Structures are given as C-alpha cells and as structure tokens.
CSV table of C-alpha atoms and ligand atoms in Angstrom, one decimal:
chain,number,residue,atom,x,y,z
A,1,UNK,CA,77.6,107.8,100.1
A,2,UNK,CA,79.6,110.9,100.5
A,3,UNK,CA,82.7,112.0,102.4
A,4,UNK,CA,81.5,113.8,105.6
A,5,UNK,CA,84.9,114.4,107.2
A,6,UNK,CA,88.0,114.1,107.5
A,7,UNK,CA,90.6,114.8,110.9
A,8,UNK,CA,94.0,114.7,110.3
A,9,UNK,CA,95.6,113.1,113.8
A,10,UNK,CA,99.1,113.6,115.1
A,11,UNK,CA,100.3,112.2,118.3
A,12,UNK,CA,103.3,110.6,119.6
A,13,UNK,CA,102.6,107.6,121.8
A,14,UNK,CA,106.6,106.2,122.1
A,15,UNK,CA,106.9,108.1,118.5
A,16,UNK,CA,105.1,110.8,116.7
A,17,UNK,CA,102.6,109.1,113.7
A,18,UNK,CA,100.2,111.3,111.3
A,19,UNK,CA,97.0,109.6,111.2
A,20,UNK,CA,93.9,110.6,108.6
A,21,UNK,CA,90.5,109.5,109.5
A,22,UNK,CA,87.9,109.9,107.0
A,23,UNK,CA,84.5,109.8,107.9
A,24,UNK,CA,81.3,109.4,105.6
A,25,UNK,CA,77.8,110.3,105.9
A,26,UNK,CA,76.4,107.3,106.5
A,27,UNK,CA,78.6,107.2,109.5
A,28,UNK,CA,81.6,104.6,107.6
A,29,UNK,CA,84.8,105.4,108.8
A,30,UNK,CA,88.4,104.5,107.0
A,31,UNK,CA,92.3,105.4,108.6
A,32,UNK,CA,95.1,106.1,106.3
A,33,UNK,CA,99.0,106.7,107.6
A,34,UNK,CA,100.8,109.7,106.6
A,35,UNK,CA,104.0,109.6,109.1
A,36,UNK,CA,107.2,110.9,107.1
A,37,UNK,CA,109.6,110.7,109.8
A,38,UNK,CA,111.2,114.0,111.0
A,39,UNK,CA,109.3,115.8,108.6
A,40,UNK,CA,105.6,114.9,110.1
A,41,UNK,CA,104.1,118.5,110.0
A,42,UNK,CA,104.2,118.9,106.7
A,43,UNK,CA,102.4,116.2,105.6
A,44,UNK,CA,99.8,117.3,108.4
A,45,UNK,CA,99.6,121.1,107.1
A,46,UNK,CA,99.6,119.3,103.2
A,47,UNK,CA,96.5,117.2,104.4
A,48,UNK,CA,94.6,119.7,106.5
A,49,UNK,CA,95.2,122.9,104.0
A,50,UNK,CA,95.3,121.0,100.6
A,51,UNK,CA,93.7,117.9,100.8
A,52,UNK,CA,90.6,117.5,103.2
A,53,UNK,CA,88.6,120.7,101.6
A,54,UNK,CA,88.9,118.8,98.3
A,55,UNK,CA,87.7,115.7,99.9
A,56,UNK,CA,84.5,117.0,101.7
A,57,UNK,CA,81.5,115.7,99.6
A,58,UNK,CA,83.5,113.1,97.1
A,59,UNK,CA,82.1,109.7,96.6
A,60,UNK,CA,84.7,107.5,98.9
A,61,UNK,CA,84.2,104.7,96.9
A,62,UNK,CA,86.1,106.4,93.6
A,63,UNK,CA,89.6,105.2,95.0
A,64,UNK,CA,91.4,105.8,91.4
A,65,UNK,CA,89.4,108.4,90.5
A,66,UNK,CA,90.6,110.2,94.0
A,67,UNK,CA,93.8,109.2,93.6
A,68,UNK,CA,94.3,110.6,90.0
A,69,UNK,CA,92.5,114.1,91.4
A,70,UNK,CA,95.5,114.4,94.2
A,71,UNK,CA,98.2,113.5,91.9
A,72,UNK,CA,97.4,114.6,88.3
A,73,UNK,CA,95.4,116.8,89.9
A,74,UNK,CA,97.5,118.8,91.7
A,75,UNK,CA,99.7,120.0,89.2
A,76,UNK,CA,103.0,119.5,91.3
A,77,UNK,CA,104.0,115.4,91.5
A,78,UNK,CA,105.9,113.1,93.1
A,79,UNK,CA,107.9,114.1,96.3
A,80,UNK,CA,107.4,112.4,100.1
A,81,UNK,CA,105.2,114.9,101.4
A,82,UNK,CA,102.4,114.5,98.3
A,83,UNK,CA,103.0,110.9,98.3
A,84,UNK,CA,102.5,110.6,101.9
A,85,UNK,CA,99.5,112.8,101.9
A,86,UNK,CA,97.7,110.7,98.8
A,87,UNK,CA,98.4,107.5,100.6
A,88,UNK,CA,96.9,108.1,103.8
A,89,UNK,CA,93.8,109.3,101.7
A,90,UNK,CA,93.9,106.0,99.7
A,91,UNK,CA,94.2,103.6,102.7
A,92,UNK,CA,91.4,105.5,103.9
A,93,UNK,CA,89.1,104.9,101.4
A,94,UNK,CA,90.3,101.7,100.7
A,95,UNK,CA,89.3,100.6,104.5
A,96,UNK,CA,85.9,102.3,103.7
A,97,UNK,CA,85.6,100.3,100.8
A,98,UNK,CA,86.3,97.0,102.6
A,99,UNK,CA,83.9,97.7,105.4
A,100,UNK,CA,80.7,98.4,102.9
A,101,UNK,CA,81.5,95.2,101.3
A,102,UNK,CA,82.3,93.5,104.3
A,103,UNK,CA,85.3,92.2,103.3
A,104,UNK,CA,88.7,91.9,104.3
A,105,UNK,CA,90.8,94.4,101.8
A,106,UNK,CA,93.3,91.7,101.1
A,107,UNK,CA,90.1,90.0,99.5
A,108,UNK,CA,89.5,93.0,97.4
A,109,UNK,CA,92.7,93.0,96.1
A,110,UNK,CA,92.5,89.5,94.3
A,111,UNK,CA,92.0,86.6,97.6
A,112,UNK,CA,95.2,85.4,99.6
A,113,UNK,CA,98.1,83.7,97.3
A,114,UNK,CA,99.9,82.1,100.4
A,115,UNK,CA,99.4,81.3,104.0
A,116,UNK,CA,101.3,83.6,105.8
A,117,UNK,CA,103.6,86.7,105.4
A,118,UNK,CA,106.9,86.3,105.7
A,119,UNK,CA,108.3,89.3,108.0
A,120,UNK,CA,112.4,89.3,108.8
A,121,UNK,CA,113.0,91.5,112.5
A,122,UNK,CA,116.2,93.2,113.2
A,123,UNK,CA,119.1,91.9,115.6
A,124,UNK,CA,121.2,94.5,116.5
A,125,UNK,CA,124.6,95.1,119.4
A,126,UNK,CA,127.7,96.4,119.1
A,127,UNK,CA,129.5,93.4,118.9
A,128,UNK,CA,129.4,90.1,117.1
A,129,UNK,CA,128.8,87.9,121.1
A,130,UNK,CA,125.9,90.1,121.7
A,131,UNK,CA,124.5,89.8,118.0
A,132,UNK,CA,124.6,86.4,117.6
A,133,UNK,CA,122.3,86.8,120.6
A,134,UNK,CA,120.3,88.5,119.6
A,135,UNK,CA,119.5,86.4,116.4
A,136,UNK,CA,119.1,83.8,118.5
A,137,UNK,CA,116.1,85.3,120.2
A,138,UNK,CA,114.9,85.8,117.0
A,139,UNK,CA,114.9,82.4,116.1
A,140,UNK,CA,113.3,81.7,119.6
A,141,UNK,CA,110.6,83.9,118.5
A,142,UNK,CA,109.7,81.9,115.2
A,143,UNK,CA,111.6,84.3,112.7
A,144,UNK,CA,112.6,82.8,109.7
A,145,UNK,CA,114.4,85.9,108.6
A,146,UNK,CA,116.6,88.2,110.4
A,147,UNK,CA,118.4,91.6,109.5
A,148,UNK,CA,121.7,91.9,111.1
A,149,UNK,CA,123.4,94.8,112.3
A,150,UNK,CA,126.4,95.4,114.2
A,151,UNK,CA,128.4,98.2,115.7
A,152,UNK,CA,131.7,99.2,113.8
A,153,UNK,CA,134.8,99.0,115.7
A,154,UNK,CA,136.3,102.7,116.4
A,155,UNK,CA,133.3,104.3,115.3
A,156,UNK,CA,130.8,105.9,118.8
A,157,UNK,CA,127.6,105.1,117.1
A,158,UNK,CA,126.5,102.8,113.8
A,159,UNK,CA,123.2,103.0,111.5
A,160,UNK,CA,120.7,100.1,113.0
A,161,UNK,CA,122.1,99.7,116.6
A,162,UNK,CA,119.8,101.7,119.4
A,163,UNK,CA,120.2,101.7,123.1
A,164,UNK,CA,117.1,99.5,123.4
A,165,UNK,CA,117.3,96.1,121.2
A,166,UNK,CA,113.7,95.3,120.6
A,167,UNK,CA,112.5,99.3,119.8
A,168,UNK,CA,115.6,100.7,117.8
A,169,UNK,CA,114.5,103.8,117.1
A,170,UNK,CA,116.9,106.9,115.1
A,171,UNK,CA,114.3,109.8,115.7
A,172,UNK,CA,115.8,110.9,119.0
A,173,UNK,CA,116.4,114.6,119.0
A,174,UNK,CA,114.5,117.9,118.2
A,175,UNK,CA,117.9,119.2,116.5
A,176,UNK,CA,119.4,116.2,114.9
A,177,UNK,CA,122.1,114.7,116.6
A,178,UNK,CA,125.3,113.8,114.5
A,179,UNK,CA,127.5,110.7,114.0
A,180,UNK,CA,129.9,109.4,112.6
A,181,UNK,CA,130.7,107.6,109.9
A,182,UNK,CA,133.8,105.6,107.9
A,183,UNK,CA,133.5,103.6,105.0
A,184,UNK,CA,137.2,101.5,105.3
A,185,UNK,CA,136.4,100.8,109.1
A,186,UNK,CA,132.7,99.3,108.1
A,187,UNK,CA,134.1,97.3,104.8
A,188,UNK,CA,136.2,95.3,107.2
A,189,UNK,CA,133.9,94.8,110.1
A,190,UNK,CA,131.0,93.5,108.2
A,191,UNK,CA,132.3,90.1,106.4
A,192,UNK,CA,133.1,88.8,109.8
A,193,UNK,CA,129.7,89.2,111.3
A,194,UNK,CA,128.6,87.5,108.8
A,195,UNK,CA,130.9,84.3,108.9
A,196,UNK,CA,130.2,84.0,112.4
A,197,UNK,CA,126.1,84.3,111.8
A,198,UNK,CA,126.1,81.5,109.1
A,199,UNK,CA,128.8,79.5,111.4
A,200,UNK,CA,126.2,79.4,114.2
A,201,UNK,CA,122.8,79.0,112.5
A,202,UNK,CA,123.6,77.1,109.2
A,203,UNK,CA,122.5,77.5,105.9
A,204,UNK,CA,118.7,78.0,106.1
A,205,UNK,CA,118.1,81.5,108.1
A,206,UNK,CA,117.8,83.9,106.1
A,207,UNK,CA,119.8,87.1,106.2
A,208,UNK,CA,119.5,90.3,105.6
A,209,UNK,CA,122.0,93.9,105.8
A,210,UNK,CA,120.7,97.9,105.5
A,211,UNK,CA,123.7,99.6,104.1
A,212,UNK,CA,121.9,102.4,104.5
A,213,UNK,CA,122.9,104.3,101.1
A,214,UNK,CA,126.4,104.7,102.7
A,215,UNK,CA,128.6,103.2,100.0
A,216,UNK,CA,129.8,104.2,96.6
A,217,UNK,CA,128.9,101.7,93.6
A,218,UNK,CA,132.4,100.2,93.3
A,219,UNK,CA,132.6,99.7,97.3
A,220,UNK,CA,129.1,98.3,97.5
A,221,UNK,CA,130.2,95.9,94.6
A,222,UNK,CA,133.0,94.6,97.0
A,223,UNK,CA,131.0,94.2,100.0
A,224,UNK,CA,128.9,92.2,98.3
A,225,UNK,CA,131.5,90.1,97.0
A,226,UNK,CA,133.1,89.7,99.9
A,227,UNK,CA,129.4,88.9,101.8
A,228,UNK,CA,128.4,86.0,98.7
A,229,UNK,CA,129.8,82.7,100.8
A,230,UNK,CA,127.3,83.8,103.7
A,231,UNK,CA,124.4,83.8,100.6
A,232,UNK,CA,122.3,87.2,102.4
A,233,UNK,CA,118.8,87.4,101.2
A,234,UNK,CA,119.8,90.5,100.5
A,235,UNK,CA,121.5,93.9,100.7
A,236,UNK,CA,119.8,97.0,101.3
A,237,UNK,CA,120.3,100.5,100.0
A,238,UNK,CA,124.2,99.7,99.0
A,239,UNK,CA,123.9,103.3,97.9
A,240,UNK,CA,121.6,105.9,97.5
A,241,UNK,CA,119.9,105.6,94.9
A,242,UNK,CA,119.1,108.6,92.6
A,243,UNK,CA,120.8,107.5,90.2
A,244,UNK,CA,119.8,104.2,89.2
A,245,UNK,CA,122.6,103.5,86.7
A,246,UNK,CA,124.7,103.3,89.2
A,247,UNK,CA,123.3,99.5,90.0
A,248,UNK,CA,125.0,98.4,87.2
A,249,UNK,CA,128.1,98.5,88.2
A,250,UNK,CA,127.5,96.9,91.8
A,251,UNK,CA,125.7,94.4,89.7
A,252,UNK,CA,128.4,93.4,87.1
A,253,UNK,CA,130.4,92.3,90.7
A,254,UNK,CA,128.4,90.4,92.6
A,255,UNK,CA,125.6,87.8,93.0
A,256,UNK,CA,124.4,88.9,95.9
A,257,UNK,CA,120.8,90.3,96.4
A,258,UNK,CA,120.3,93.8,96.3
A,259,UNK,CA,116.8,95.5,98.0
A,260,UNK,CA,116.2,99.1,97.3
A,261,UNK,CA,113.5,101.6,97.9
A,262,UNK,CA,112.3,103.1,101.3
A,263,UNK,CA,113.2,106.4,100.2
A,264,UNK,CA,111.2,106.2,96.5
A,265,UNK,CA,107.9,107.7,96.1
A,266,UNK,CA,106.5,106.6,92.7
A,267,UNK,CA,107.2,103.7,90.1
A,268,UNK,CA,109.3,106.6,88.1
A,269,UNK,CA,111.9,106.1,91.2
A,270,UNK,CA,112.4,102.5,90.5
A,271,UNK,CA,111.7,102.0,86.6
A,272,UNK,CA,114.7,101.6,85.1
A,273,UNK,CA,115.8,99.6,88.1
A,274,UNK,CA,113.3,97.4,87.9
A,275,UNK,CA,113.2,97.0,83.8
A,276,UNK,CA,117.1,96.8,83.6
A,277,UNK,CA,116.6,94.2,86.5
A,278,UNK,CA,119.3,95.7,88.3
A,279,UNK,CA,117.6,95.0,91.6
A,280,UNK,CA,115.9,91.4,93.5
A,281,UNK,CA,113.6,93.4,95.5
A,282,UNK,CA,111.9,97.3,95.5
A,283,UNK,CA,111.2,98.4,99.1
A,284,UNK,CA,108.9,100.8,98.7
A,285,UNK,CA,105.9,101.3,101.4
A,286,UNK,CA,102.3,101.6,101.3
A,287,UNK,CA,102.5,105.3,103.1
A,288,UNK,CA,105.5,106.8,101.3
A,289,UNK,CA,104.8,105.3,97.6
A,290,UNK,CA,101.2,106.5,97.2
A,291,UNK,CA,98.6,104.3,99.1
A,292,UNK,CA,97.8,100.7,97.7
A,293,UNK,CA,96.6,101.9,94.8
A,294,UNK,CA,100.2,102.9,93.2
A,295,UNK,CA,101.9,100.5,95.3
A,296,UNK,CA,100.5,97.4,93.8
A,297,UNK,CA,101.3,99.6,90.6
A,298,UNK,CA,104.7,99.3,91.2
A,299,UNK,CA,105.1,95.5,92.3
A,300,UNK,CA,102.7,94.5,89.5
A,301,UNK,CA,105.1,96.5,87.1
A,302,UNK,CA,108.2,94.3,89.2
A,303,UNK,CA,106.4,91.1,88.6
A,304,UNK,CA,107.2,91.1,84.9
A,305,UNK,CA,111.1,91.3,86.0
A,306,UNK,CA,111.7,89.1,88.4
A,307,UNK,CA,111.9,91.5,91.2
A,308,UNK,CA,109.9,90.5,94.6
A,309,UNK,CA,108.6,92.6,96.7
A,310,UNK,CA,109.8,93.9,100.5
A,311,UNK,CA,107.9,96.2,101.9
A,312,UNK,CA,109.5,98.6,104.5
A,313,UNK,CA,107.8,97.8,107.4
A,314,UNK,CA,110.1,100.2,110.2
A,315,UNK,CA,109.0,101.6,113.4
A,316,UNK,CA,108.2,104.9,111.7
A,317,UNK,CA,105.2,103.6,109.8
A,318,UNK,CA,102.2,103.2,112.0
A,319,UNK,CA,100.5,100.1,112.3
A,320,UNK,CA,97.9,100.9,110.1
A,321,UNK,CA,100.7,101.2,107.0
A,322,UNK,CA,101.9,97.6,108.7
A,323,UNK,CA,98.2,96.7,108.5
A,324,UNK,CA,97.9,98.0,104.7
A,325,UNK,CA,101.0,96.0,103.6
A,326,UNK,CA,99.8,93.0,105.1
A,327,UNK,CA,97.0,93.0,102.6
A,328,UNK,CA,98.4,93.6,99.6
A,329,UNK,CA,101.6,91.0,100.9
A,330,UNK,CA,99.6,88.5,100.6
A,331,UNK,CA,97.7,88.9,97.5
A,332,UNK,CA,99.9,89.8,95.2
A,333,UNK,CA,101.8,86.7,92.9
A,334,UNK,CA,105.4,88.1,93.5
A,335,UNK,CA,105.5,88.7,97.3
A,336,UNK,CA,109.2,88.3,99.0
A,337,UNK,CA,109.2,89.3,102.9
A,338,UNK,CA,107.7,92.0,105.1
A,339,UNK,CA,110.1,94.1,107.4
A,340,UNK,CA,108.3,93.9,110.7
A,341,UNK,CA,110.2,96.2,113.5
A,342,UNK,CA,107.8,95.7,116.5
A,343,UNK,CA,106.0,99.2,117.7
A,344,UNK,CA,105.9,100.0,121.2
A,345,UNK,CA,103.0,98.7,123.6
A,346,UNK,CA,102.4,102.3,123.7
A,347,UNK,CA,101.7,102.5,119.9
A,348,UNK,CA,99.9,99.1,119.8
A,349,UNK,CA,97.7,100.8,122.8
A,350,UNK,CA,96.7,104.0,120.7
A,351,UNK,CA,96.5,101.9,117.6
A,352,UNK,CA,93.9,98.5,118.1
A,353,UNK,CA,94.6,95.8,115.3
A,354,UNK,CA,93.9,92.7,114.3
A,355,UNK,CA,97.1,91.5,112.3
A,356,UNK,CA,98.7,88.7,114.2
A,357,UNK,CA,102.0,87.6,114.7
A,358,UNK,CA,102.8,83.6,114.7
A,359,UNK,CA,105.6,81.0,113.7
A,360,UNK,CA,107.8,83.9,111.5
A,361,UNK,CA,104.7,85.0,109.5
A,362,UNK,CA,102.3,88.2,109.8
A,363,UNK,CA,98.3,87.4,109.0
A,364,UNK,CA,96.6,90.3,107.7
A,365,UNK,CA,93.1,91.3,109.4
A,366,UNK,CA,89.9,89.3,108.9
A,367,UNK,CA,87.6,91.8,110.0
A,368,UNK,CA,86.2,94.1,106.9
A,369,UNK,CA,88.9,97.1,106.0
A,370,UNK,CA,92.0,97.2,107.2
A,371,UNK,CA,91.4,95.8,110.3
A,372,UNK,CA,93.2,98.7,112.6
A,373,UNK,CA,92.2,102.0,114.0
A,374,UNK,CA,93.5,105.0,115.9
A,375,UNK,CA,92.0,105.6,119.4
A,376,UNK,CA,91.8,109.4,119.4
A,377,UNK,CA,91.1,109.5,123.4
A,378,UNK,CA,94.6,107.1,124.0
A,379,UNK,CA,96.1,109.5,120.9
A,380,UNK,CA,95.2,112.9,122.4
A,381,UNK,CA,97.1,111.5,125.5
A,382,UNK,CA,100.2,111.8,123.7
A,383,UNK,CA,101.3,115.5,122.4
A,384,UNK,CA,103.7,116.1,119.3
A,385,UNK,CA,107.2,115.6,119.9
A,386,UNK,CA,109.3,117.5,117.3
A,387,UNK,CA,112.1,114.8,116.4
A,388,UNK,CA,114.6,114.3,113.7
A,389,UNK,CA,116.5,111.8,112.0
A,390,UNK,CA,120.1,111.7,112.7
A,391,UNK,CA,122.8,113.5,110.3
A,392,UNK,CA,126.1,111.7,109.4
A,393,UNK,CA,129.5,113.2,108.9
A,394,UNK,CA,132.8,111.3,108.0
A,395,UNK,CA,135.9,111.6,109.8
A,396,UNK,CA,137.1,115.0,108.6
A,397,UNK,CA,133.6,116.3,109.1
A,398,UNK,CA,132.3,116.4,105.4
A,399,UNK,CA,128.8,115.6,105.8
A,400,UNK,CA,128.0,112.1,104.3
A,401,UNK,CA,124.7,110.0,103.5
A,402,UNK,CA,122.9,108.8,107.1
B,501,CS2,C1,115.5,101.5,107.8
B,501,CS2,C2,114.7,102.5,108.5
B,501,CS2,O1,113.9,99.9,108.3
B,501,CS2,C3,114.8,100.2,107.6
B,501,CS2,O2,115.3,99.5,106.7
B,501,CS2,O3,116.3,101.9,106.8
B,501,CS2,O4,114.8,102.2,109.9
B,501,CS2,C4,114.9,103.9,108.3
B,501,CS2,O5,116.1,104.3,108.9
B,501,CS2,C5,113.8,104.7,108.9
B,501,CS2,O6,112.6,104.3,108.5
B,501,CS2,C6,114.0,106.2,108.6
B,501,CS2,O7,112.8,106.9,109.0
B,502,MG,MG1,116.6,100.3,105.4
C-alpha cells in the first residue's frame, strides 16, 4: 500500500480548523488536525509546499519511520508550525493503520486501562452569582470536573469569559483585539470565587483554574497558597513557561497542583519539568506536540515521575485532535482528565464522529481508526476566516502575556 494523496483542508465552520486527508492507493483514507490558532495558514502552506510532495508514494503504514523523516528529517526542529504539520501527518496514518487492521486505534495503542475518560468543561461569568451557575449546569450535565473562570472586578474583559457561555471562543478578530490586564486586581478576586465554589458543591467536584501564563513565579506561588483550603485539581499555566526553573520556586510555596503545557511542542519543552517533578500534570496535545506518536513519548517519559496527563482539549483543536486524545486517554497507565470545551453544532456537522459523551466521561470511537472525518462538501461551505488571538496590555500599556 502506498500513499496516493494527500489534501490539505481549511475551512471555518463557527471557527477556522486545518484538516489533512491522506489517501492511499488502495482507496484507505486517514484525517490528521493541523489547526494552530491564529496562525492556521502557515501550517497549511508548511503541509502543502513541504510535506505532501514527500509523502506521495510512502508506505502509510511506517508511522515512526515517517515521523523521524519530517522531524530529523527536516533539518530545522521543534516549533508549532513543524509540530502541527507532523501531527496531522501522524494521526493520519495512524487512522489508516487502524482501519487495515480493523481496529479501534486506542486498541493499537495497548487496549483500554479504564472505563471512561474523564473530561472537566469550563464555567465561566463575570461574576461569582452567575458562575456558580454555571457550575451547576455542569454538574446537571454529569461533569465530574469543572474549570472555573470569572470576570475580574475593574478590569472590561478577563482570559476564559466569552459572550456566549457554552462556545467561549478568544479568536474573534482579523487584527487582534486588545485587553487588559492587572495582576493586584486578579490576586484578590480569585480566592473568593473559590470559597464560594467549594461552599456550594462540597468537597468532591473537582476544580480546576487557567492562569493563563499571567503571573510571575513568586505571585503564582501566593495564589496558590492562598487557593490550597479550596484543594483545585489544579492550576494551569501560573506562568509562562520557558523557563522551566522557574517552577521551583512556585513549588517550594505551595501544594497546590500545577498543569502546564498547551503551548509545548516536544518532550524537550517539558523535560526538566517533568524529571525535577516540578509539575502534577503536562498539557500537551495530540496536534501541537507531534501526533500520537511523540505524544505518548512524552506521557510515557511523565509516567516514571509521577506526572498525569491532561490533554488540552480547547475549541481550537478540531474534533479529530479530540478524537486522537481520546484514544491514547484511555490507554495509557498514567491518564488524569481530558479538557473537553464543546465545538459548535456547526463544527460537529462538518466533522462526523463517533466519541460520545455520557455521565462526566468521553468514550473514544469503536469503529476502526480514529473514528471521525471531515465532510469536504459541509467544509467547502464554510470559507477561511482570518482571526487572531487576542493581545494583552497592563494598565500603563506595556504589553503583557495573553
Ligand atoms: C486555554 C485555551 O483551553 C485552555 O486551557 O488556555 O482556550 C487557549 O487559550 C486556546 O487554545 C488558544 O488557542
Ligand atoms: Mg489553558
């Protein structure tokens, strides 16, 4: 069997998504994501100048072997745009390989090691009446874990609260829009929330907060401190995170849970975080770490330390990333929850799956692959939309992390 083909897809049903189908001779076809939000048409051009002529008339079922040609391979490493462009080759193949065998690709990737996956959706409102809410809907729905996000008082706008509460979603301008940001004014909203969360749903829901790589080491250390009697599942981003030393010190503070990665690309991103065990659980994502293949590199390396896993899982990454993750979620031995932001009906429309939704877990497809697919007639419906991510500045205007 040979690669045939391969079409690199980009449409925006609700929000723009890079699709890459491949397509073999004997007529097998595979999907792989390649959506880097706000930065979508270079991962296309990457794909359709750089990768596809290479593909043409490779053996789809040499996943490593492919995967070491675009990486080693390429000379220049590492980076969002190459990583997003080898993953969407590797979930590709990776559905290929599942549908020769006829096999789901979660059983490919050892068998299932629990019953369901644990997924934790967002509640977000500007204030602490409408949140609480909001989590309760949550609850309503089956969640067993909820990300909580609130609006900071005397600041216009805040990271994770959108205009519509089920489909938050930051990408909302061709220019980016900019906000507006202060650290003092979000150290003494956020504790609060919190009390008032635990006060109403008791010890057992688990909680979660996105930082959003806002804080410096010593502040996030105090949040967290000041967050430990509500006992979050964790805290994400506290700060960004090129230099991992600085984990340390937010570490030698505090006991609560720290979750890091959306933003990595490779296992060099996380290493010493993960060896040092300076973190509970790496982030990363199928599409922006490198396809399954180096993903399940990296939480295999985290198993030996402790750290879980917790897959991104936002509205940016299409359902066939969601799809991906679900496999490898719930195969692998040191699995810890699965952000699952609902897409649009529009984006469930262009993209048929399988995964289902019940009682606060995911369940990965049954069907062989992936179990997902893009309709190119629903996708051609839907043009490019050039959008970009929003850019923060602090009070005086110096431009600070979004
Ligand atoms: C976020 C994302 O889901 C998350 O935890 O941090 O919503 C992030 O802002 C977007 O994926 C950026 O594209
Ligand atoms: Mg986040």
């Amino acid at each position: 069997m040979r690669i045939a083909e391969a079409r690199v897809i980009v449409t925006c049903p609700g929000r723009n998504f890079v699709t890459l189908k491949i397509i073999t001779d004997e007529g097998a076809t595979g999907v792989g994501d390649a959506t880097l939000n706000g930065r979508e048409l270079a991962v296309a051009s990457y794909l359709r100048e750089h990768v596809v002529p290479a593909l043409l008339g490779r053996d789809p079922a040499m996943i490593e072997d492919t995967w070491q040609y675009l990486y080693q391979g390429a000379y220049w490493r590492r980076g969002p745009v190459t990583m997003s462009a080898i993953a969407a080759v590797d979930m590709a193949l990776w559905d290929i390989k599942g549908k020769v065998a006829g096999l789901p690709v979660y059983q490919l990737l050892g068998g299932r090691s629990r019953a369901g996956v644990t997924v934790y959706g967002h509640a977000n409102a500007e204030t602490v009446d409408e949140v609480l809410v909001e989590v309760g809907r949550y609850v309503d729905m089956g969640y067993r874990a909820v990300r909580v996000q609130t609006g900071v008082p005397g600041l216009t706008t805040t990271y994770g609260v959108g205009g519509d509460r089920m489909f938050y979603e930051p990408a909302d301008a061709a220019i980016a829009t900019e906000v507006e940001w202060s650290t003092e004014r979000y150290l003494a909203a956020v504790p609060p929330v919190f009390a008032r969360v635990r006060d109403e749903f008791g010890p057992h829901l688990r909680l979660l907060h996105d930082v959003h790589h806002r804080l410096t080491p010593i502040e996030a250390a105090r949040l967290g401190r000041s967050l430990e009697p509500y006992a979050l599942t964790w805290l994400e981003d506290p700060v960004r995170a090129e230099l991992q030393e600085g984990f340390r010190l937010i570490r030698q503070h505090t006991t609560t849970p720290l979750a890091v990665g959306e933003v990595f690309n490779t296992i060099w991103d996380c290493q010493r975080l993960i060896s040092e065990q300076l973190i509970d659980y790496i982030r990363t994502s199928v599409v922006h770490a490198g396809g399954l293949t180096h993903l399940r590199r990296i939480f295999d390396f985290a198993s030996l330390y402790h750290v879980r896993s917790g897959s991104h899982g936002a509205t940016d990454l299409s359902p066939v990333s969601l799809a991906a993750a679900l496999h490898l979620d719930i195969s692998i031995p040191n699995f810890g929850l699965q952000e699952y932001m609902r897409h649009t009906r529009a984006t469930d429309t262009a993209f048929p799956h399988t995964y289902r939704f019940e009682a606060g877990y995911l369940h990965p497809a049954e069907e062989p692959g992936l179990g997902v697919d893009l309709d190119e007639q629903v996708a051609a419906q839907y043009p490019y939309q050039p959008a970009a991510l929003p850019v923060n500045r602090l009070e005086d205007r110096t431009i600070h992390s979004w």
